[in-house]
CSV table of C-alpha atoms in Angstrom, one decimal:
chain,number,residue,atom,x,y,z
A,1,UNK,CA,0.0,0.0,0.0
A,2,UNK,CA,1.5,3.2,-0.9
A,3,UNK,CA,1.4,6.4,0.4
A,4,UNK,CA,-2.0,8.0,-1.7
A,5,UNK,CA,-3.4,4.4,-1.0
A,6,UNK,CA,-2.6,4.5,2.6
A,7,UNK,CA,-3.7,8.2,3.4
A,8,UNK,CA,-7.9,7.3,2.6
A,9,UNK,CA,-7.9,4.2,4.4
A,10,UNK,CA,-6.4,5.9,7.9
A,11,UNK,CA,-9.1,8.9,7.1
A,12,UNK,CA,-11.9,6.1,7.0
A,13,UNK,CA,-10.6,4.5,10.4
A,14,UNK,CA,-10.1,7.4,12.1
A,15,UNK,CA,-13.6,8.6,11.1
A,16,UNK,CA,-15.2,5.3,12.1
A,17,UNK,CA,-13.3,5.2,15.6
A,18,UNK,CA,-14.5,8.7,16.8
A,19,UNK,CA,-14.1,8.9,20.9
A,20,UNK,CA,-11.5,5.7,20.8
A,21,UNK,CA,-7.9,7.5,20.8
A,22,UNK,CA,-6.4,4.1,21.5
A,23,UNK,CA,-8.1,2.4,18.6
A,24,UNK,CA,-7.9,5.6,16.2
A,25,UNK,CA,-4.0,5.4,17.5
A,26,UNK,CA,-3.8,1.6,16.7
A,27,UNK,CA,-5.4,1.2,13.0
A,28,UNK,CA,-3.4,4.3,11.9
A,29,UNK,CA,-0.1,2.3,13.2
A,30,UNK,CA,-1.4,-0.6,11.6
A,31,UNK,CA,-1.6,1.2,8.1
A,32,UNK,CA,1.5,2.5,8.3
A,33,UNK,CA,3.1,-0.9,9.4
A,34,UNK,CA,1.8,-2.2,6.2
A,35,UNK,CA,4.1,-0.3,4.3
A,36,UNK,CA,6.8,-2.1,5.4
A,37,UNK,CA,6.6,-4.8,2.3
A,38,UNK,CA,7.5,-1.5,0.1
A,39,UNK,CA,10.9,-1.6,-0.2
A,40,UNK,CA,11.1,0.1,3.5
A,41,UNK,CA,14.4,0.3,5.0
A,42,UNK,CA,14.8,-2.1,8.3
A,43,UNK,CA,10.9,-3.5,8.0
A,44,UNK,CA,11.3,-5.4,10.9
A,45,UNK,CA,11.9,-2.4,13.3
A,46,UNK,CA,8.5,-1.1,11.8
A,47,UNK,CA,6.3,-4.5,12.2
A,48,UNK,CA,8.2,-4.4,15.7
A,49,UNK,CA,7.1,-1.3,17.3
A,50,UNK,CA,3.8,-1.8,15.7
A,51,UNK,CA,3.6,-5.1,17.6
A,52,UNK,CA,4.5,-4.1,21.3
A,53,UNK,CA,1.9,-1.7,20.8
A,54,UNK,CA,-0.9,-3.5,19.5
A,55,UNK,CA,-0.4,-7.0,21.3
A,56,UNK,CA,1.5,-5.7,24.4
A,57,UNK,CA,-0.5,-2.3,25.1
A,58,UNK,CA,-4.3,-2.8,23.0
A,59,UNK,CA,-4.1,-6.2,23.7
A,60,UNK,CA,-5.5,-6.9,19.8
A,61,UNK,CA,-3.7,-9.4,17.4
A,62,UNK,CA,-3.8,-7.1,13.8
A,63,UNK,CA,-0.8,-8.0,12.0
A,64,UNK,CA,0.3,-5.9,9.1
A,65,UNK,CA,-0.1,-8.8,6.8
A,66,UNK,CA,-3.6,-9.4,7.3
A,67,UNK,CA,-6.0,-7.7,4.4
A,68,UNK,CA,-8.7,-4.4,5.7
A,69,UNK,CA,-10.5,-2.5,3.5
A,70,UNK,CA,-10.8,1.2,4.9
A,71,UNK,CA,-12.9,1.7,7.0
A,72,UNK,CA,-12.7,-0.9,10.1
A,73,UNK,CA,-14.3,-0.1,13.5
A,74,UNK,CA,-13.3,-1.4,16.4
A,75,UNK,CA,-15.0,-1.8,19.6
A,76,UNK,CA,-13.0,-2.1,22.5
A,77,UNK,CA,-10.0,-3.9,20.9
A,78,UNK,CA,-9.0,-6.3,23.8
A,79,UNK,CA,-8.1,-9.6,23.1
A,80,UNK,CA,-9.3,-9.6,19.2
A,81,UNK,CA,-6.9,-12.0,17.0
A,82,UNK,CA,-7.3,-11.9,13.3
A,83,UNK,CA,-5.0,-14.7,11.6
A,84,UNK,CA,-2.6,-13.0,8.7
A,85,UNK,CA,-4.4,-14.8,6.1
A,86,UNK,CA,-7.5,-13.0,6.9
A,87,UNK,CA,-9.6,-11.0,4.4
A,88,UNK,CA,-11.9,-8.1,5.7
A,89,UNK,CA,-14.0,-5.8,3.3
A,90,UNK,CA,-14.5,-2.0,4.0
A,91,UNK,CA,-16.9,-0.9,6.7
A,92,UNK,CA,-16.4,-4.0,9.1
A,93,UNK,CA,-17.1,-3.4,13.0
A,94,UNK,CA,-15.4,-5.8,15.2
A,95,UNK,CA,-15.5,-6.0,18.9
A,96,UNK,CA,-13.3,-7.7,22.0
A,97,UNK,CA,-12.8,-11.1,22.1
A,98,UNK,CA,-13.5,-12.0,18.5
A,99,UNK,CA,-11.4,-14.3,17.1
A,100,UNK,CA,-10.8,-14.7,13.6
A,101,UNK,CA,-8.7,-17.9,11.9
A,102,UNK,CA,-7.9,-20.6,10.9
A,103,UNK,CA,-9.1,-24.6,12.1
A,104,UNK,CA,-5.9,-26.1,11.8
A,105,UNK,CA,-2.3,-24.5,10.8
A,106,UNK,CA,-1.7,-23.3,7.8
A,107,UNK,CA,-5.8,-24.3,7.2
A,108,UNK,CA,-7.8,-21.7,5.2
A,109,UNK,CA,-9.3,-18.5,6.5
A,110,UNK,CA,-12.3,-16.6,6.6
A,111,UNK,CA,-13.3,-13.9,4.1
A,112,UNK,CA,-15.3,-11.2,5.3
A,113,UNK,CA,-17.4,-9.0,3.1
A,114,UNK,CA,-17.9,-5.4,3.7
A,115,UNK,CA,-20.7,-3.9,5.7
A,116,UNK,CA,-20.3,-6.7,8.5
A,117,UNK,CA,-20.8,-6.4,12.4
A,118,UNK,CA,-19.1,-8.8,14.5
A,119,UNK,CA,-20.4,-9.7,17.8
A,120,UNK,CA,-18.2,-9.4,20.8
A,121,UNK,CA,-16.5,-13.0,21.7
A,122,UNK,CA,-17.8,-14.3,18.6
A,123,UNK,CA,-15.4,-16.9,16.8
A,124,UNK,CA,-14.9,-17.2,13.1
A,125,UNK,CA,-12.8,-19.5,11.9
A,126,UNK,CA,-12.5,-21.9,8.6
A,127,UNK,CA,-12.4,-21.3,5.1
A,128,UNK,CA,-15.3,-20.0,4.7
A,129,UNK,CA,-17.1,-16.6,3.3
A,130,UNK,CA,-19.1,-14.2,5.7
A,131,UNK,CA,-21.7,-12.4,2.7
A,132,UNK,CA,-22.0,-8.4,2.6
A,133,UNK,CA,-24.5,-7.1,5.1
A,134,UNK,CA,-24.4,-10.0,7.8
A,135,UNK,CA,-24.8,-9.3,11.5
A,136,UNK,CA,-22.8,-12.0,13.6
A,137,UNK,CA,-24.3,-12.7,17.0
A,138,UNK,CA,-22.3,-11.7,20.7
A,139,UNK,CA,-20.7,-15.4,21.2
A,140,UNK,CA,-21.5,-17.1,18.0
A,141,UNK,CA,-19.2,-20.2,16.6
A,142,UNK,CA,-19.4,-19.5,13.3
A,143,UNK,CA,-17.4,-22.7,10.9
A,144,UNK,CA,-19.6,-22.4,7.6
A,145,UNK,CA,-20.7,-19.6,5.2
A,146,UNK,CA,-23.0,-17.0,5.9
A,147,UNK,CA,-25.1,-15.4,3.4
A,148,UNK,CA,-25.1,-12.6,2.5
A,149,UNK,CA,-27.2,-10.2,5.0
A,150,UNK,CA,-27.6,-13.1,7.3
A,151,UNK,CA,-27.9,-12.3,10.6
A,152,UNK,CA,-26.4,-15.6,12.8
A,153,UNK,CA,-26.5,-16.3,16.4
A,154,UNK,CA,-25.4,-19.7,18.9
A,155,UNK,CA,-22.8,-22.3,19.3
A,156,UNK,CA,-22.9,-23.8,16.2
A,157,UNK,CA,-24.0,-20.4,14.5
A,158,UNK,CA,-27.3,-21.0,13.0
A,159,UNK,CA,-29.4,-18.0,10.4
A,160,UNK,CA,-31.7,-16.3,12.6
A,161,UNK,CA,-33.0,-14.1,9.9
A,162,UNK,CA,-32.1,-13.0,6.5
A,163,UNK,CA,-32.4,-9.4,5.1
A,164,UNK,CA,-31.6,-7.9,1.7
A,165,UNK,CA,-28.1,-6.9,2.0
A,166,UNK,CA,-29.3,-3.1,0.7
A,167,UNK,CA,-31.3,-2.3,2.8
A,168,UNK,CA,-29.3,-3.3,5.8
A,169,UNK,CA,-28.9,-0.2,7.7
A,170,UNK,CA,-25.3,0.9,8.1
A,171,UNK,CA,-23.5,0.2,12.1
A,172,UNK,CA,-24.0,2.9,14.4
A,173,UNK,CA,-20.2,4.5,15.0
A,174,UNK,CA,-18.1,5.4,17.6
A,175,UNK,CA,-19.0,9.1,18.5
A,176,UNK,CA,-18.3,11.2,21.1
């Protein structure tokens, strides 16, 4: 991601993550620690300091190598882990505890499409597609695709309704 590509994602972030300094502070690090593949002098020192701060201060598991569109909010980050070979769409909200990944090493991961709220402590793991629009419940297990504007709750996740992905009204933000 260069520099013009970088600058409208942070914008999005930071607009999305009004009244959370620490989270505002985090995705903006973690856009700039993306860089690091660029031909960036020392990369490791980057990912480095981007790592004490996100795992050792946030508490969130981000890593640089993982795929966001712009626009991610985050919900009190603490103990989120998103695998590296992660994909998340623009416009996602994800809150603590949720756990992103794989089922076994080196398994597949999740895609997740844009426009997606994630439940806190919800678990999403498998190669597997979460569709535009779709609402994961607080505490949902979620190992198979989820349609588009879906909304899926319990332990395994199960449908609990179905809306047309357009008409799904857009996450309330972080203001204040």
């Amino acid at each position: 991601m260069n520099t013009a590509g970088l600058l409208p994602h942070v914008f999005q972030d930071w607009n999305n993550n009004r009244g959370d300094p620490k989270i505002r502070l985090l995705l903006a690090f973690f856009r700039w620690s993306q860089r690091r593949s660029e031909g960036a002098r020392r990369p490791y020192v980057r990912e480095a300091l981007y790592r004490l701060f996100s795992e050792l201060v946030v508490g969130t598991e981000l890593r640089p190598e993982t795929r966001v569109g712009p626009g991610l909010t985050v919900y009190h980050g603490y103990g989120l882990v998103v695998n590296d070979a992660v994909r998340i769409g623009s416009n996602v909200t994800l809150r603590n505890g949720v756990v992103i990944g794989n089922k076994v090493p080196d398994g597949p991961c999740p895609v997740i499409e844009d426009h997606v709220v994630v439940g806190a402590n919800a678990v999403i793991i498998g190669g597997l597609t979460v569709g535009t629009g779709s609402q994961i419940g607080a505490g949902a297990v979620v190992t198979r695709d989820v349609p588009p504007g879906a909304v899926v709750v319990g332990n395994p996740a199960r449908v609990l309704e179905r809306q047309d992905p357009q008409t799904v009204p857009p996450p309330v933000r972080n203001v204040g």
